[in-house]
Coordinates of C-alpha atoms and ligand atoms in Angstrom, one line a residue:
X1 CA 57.6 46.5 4.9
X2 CA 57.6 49.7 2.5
X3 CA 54.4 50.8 1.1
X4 CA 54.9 50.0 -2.4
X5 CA 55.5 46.6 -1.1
X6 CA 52.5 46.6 0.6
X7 CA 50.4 47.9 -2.1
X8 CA 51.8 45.0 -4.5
X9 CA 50.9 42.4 -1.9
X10 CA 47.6 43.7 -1.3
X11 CA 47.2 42.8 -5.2
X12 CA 48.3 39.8 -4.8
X13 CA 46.1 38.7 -2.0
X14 CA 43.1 40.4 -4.3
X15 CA 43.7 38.4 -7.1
X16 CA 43.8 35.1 -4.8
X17 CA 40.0 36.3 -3.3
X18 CA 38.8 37.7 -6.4
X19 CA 39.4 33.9 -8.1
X20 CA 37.7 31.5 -5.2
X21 CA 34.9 33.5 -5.1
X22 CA 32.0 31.2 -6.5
X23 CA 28.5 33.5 -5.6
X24 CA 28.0 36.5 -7.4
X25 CA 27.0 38.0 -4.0
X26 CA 30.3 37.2 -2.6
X27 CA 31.5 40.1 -4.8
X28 CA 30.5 43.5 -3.3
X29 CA 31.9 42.4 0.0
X30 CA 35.1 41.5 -1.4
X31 CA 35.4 44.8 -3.5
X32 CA 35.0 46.5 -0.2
X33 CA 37.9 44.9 1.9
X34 CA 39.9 46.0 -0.4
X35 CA 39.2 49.5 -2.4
X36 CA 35.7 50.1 -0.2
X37 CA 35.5 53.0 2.8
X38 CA 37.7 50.6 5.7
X39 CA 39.3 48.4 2.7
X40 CA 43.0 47.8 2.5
X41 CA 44.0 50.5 -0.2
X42 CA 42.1 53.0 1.2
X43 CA 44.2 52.8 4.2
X44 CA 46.7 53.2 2.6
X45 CA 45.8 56.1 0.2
X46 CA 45.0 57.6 3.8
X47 CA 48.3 57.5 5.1
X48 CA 49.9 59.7 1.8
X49 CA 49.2 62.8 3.1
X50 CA 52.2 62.3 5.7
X51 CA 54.5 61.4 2.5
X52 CA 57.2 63.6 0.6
X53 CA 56.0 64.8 -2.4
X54 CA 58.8 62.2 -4.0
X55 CA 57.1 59.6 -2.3
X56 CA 53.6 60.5 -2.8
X57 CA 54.0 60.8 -6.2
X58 CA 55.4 57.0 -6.5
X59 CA 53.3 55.8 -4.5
X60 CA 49.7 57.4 -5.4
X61 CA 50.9 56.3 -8.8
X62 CA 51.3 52.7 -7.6
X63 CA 47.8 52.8 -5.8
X64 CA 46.2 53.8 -8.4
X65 CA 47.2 51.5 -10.6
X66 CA 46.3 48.9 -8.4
X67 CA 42.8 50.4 -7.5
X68 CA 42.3 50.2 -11.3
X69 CA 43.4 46.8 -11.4
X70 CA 41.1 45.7 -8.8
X71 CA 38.4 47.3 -10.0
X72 CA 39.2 45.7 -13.4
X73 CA 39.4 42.1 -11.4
X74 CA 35.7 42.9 -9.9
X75 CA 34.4 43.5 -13.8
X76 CA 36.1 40.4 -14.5
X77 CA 34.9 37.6 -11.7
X78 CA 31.2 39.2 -12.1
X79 CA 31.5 38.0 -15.8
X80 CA 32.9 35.1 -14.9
X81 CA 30.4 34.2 -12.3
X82 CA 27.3 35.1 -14.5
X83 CA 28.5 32.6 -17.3
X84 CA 28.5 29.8 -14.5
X85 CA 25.7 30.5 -13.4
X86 CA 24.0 30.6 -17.0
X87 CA 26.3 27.3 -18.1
X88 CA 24.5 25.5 -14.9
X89 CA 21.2 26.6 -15.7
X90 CA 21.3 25.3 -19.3
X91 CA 22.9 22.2 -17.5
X92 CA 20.0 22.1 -15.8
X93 CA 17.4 22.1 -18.2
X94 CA 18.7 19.8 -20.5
X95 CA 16.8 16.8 -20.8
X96 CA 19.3 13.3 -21.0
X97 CA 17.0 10.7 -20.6
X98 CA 20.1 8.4 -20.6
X99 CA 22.0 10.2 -17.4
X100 CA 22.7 8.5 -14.4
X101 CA 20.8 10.0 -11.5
X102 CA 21.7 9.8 -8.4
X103 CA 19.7 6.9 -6.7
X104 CA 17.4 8.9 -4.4
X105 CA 15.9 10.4 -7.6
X106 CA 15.2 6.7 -9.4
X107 CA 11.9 6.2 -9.6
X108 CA 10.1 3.2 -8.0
X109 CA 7.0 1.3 -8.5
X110 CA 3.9 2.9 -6.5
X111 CA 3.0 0.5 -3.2
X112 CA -0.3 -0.2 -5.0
X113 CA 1.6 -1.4 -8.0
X114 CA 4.1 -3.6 -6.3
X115 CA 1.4 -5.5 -4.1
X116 CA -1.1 -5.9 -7.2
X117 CA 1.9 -7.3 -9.2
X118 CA 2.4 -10.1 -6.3
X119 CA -1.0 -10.9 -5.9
X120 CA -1.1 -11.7 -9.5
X121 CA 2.1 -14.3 -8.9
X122 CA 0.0 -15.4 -6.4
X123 CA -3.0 -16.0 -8.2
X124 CA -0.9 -17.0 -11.3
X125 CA 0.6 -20.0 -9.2
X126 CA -3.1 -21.2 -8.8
X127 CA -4.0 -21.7 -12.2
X128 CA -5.6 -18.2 -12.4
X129 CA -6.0 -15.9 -15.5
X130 CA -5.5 -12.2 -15.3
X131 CA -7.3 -10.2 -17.2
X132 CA -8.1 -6.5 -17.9
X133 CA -10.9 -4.4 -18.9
X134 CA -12.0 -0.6 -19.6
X135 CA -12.0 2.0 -17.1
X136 CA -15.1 3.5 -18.8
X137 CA -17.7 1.3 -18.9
X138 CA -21.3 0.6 -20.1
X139 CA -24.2 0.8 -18.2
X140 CA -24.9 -3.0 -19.1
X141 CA -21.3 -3.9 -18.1
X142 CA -20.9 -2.2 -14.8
X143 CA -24.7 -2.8 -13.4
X144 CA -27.0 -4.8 -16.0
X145 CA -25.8 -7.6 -16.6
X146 CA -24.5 -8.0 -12.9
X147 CA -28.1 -7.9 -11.7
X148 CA -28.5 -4.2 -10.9
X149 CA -32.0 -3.4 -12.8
X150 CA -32.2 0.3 -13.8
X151 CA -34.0 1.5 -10.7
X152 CA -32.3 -1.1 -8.3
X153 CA -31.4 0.8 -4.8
X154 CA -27.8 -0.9 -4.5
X155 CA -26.6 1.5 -7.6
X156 CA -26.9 4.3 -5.3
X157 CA -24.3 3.2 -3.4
X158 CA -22.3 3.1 -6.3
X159 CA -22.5 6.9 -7.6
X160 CA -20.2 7.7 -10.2
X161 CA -19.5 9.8 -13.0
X162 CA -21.1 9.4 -16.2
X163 CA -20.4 10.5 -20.2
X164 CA -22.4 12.1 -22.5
X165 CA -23.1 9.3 -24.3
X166 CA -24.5 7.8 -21.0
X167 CA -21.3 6.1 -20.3
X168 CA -19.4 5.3 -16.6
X169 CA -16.5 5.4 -15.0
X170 CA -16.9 1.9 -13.6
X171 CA -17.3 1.7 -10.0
X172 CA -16.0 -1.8 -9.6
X173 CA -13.8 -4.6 -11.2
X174 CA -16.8 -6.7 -11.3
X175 CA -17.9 -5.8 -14.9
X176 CA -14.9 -7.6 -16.1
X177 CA -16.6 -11.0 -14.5
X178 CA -19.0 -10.2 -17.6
X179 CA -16.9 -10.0 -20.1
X180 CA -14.9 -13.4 -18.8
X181 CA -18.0 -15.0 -18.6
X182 CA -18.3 -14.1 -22.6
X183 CA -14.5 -14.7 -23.4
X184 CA -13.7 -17.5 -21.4
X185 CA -15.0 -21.4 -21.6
X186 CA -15.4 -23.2 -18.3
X187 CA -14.3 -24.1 -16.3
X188 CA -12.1 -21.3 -15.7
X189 CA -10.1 -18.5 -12.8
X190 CA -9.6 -15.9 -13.7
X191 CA -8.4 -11.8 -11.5
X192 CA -8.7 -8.7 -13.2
X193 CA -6.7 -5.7 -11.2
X194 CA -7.8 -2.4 -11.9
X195 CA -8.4 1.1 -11.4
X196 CA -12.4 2.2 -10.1
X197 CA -14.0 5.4 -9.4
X198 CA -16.7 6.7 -7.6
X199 CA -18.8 9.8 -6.5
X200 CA -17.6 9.6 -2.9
X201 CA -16.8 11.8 0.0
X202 CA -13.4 11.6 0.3
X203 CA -11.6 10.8 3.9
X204 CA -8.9 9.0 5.8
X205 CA -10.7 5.9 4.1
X206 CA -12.3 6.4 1.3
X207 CA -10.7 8.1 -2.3
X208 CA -12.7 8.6 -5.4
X209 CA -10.3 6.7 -7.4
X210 CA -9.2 3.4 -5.8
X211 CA -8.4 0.2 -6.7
X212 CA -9.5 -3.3 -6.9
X213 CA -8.8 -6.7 -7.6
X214 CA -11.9 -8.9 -8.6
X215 CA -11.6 -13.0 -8.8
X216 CA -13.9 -15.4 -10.2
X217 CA -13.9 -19.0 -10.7
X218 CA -16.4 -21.2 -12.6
X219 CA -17.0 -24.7 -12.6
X220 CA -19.6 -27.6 -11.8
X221 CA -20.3 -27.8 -8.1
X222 CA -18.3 -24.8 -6.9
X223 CA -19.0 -24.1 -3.0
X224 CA -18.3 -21.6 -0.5
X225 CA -15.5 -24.1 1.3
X226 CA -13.6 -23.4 -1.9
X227 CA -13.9 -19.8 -2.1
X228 CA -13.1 -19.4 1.8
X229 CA -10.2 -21.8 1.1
X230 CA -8.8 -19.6 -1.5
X231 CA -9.2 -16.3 0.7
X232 CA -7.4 -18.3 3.0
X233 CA -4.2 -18.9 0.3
X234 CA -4.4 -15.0 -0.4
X235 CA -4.5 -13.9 3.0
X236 CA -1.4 -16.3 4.3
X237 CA 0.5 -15.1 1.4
X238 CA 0.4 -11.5 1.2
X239 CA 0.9 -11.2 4.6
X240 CA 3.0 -14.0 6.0
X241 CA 1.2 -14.3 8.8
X242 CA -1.9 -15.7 10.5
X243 CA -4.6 -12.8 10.0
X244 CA -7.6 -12.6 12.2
X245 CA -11.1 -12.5 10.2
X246 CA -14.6 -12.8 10.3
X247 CA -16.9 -13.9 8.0
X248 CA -20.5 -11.6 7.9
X249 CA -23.4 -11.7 5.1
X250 CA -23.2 -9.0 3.1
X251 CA -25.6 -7.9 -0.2
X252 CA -23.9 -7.3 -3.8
X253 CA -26.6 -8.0 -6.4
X254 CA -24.5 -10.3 -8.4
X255 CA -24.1 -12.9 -5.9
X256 CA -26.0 -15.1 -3.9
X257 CA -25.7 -16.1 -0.9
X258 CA -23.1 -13.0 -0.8
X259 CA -20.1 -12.2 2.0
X260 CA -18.0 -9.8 3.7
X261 CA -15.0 -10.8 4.5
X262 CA -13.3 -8.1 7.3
X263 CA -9.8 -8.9 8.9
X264 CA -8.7 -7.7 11.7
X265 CA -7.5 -3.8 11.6
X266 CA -3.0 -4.1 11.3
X267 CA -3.1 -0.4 11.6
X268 CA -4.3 0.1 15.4
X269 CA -4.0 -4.0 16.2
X270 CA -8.0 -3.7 16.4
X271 CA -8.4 -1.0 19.0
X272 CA -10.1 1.2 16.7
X273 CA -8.7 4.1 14.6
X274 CA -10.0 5.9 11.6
X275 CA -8.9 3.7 9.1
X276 CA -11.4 0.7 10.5
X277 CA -13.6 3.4 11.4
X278 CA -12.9 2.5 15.1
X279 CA -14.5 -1.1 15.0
X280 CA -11.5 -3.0 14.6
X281 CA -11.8 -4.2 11.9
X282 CA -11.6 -3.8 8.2
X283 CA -13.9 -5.1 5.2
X284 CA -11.3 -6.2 2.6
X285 CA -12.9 -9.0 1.0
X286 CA -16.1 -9.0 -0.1
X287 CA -17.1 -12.3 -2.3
X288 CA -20.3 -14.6 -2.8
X289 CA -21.3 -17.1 -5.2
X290 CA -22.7 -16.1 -8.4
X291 CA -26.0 -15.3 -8.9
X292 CA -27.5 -17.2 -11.4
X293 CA -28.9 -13.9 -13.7
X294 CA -24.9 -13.1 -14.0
X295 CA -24.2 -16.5 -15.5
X296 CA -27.1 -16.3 -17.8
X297 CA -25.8 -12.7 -18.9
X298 CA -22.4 -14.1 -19.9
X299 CA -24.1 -17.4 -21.7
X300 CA -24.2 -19.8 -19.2
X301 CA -26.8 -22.2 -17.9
X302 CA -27.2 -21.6 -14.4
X303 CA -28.5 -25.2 -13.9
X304 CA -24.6 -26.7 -14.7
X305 CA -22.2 -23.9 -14.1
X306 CA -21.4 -22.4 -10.4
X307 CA -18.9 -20.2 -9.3
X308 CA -17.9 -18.0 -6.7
X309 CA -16.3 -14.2 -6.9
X310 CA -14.4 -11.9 -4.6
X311 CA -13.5 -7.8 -5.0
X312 CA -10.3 -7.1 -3.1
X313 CA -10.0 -4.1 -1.9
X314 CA -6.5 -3.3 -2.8
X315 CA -5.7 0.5 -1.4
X316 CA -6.9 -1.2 1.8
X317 CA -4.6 -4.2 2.0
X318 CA -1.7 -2.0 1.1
X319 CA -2.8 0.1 4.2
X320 CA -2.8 -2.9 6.1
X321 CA 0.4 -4.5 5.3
X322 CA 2.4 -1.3 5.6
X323 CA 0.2 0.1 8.4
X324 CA -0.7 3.5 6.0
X325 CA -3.4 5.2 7.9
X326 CA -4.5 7.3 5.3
X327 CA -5.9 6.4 1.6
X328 CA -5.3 9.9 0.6
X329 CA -1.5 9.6 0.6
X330 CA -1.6 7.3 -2.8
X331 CA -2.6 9.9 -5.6
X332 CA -1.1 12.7 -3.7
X333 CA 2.2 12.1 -5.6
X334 CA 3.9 13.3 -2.7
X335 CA 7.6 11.7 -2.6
X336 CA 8.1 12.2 0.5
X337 CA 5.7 9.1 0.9
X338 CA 6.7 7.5 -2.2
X339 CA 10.2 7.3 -1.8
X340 CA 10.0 4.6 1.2
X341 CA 8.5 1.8 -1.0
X342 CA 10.9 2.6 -4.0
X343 CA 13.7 0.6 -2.1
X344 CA 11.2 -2.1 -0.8
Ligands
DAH401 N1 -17.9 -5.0 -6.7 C1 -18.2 -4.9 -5.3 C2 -18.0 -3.5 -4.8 O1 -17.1 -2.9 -5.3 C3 -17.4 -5.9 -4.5 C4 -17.7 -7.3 -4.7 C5 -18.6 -7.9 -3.8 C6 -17.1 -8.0 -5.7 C7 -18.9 -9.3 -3.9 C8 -17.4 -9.4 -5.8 C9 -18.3 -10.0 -5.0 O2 -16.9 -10.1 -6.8 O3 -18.5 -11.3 -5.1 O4 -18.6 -3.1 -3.9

């Protein structure tokens, strides 16, 4: 092959690089195999010395041309790749709220979300009420009126953080058994889900913002065979499965006699772990029956109505049904952990 032919084809070839390059990066490089120290051209520039004047004069001619012409093709793809890249980073940014994502980007419902919304099927299918209240709370709401006196030693356990105007962020569900107590006529059932804070020290199992559900029914002659027959329902249907429990008194203010209701740890099996705090087991359910100061707080004479009330622990049975061993994973917006219950 003659040299001029050679110096057209290494155009060619140029021209086919030059256009499939995609990086800006990709450019330099590419400059260099052809017009850089060892490119193509150069070689070939190299090689007029041992040409006739004739020749040399043809061919440097030719060269150059085509060195210009790469050069020119190097201006050209940089331009070219910059506007991509700007075009893709408008692309980018733009803010369709109507665009199809690709599914692994869909959001999901949280894990806390999705179990709260079948507990309240479940609770709905027993005749239950749900019902909401406010996440800051009065004093009167969130301890008065559920028996905690201003100096009582149980509100200690229940640190939380307060307003100016000597509100709370409540530190329970159970202020809403108040405010049912006013809104509803018995006999009634009624859950309130919801969202509680406290003053804690936070660990594998225990987060300053958690969540709850609390449960209360009222009627004449309510007993404790019909609040442990209810658990019962709860437990068999959120988790399909006979679940080991045990049934221990336990003090809340606000009921009388008053319960804990632990099941068995699903994390470790009940071998002991850090989310039962190695006993083997977990308090989910704490529940009583009503003392008779609440039902006097929400208008009711003691003497004809009874009830019983639970707080579910919800963060908890959500660790225990998808064997989570850390509480911290729910607010730490990390998708990584999200992701697996968006599909469940
Ligand atoms: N509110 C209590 C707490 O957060 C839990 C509780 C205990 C709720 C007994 C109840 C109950 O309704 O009957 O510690």
């Amino acid at each position: 092959m003659n040299l001029l032919q050679e110096i057209e084809n290494i155009y060619k070839q140029a021209q086919i690089k030059f256009q499939s390059l995609i990086r800006e990066s990709e450019i330099d490089p590419t400059k260099n195999e052809f017009i850089g120290k060892k490119g193509s051209l150069t070689h070939i520039l190299k090689q007029l010395g041992s040409l006739s004047v004739e020749e040399k004069k043809i061919i440097g001619k030719k060269a150059n041309e085509v060195q210009q012409a790469i050069e020119g093709l190097v201006i050209e793809t940089r331009k070219r790749l910059q506007e991509k890249e700007i075009q893709a980073q408008i692309e980018s940014e733009i803010f369709d709220a109507l665009r199809p994502t690709p599914s692994k980007l869909q959001g999901g419902l949280h894990p806390i979300t999705k179990i709260q919304m079948e507990i309240e099927d479940i609770f709905v299918s027993m005749g239950f009420h749900v019902m909401d209240g406010p996440e800051i709370e009065t004093d009167y709401h969130n301890f008065e009126a559920l028996n905690f006196s201003e100096d009582h030693p149980a509100r200690e356990m229940q640190d939380t953080f307060y307003t100016d105007d000597k509100n709370l962020l409540r530190t329970h569900t159970s202020p809403i058994q108040v405010r049912a107590l006013k809104l509803l006529t018995p006999p009634f059932k009624m859950i309130a889900p919801g969202r509680v804070f406290r003053y804690e020290e936070i660990d594998a199992s225990h987060e300053n913002t958690f969540n709850q559900v609390e449960g209360m029914v009222v009627g004449e002659d309510i007993s404790i065979a019909n609040m442990l027959y209810v658990m019962q329902q709860l437990l068999i249907k959120i988790f399909d499965k006979e679940v080991n429990v045990r049934l221990r008194p336990g003090y809340f203010p606000f009921v009388e006699p008053g319960f804990e209701l632990d099941i068995q740890c699903f994390v470790c099996g009940g071998k002991g772990c850090s989310v039962c705090k190695h006993s083997g087991w977990v308090e989910l359910l704490p529940c009583g029956l009503i003392h008779p100061n609440v039902l006097k707080h929400g208008g009711l004479n003691p003497n004809q109505w009874t009830g019983f009330a639970f707080g579910l622990g919800l963060d908890r049975l959500v660790m225990m049904r998808y064997g989570i061993h850390d509480i911290r994973y729910f607010n730490s917006s990390n998708l990584r952990f999200l992701e697996q219950f968006s599909q469940i």
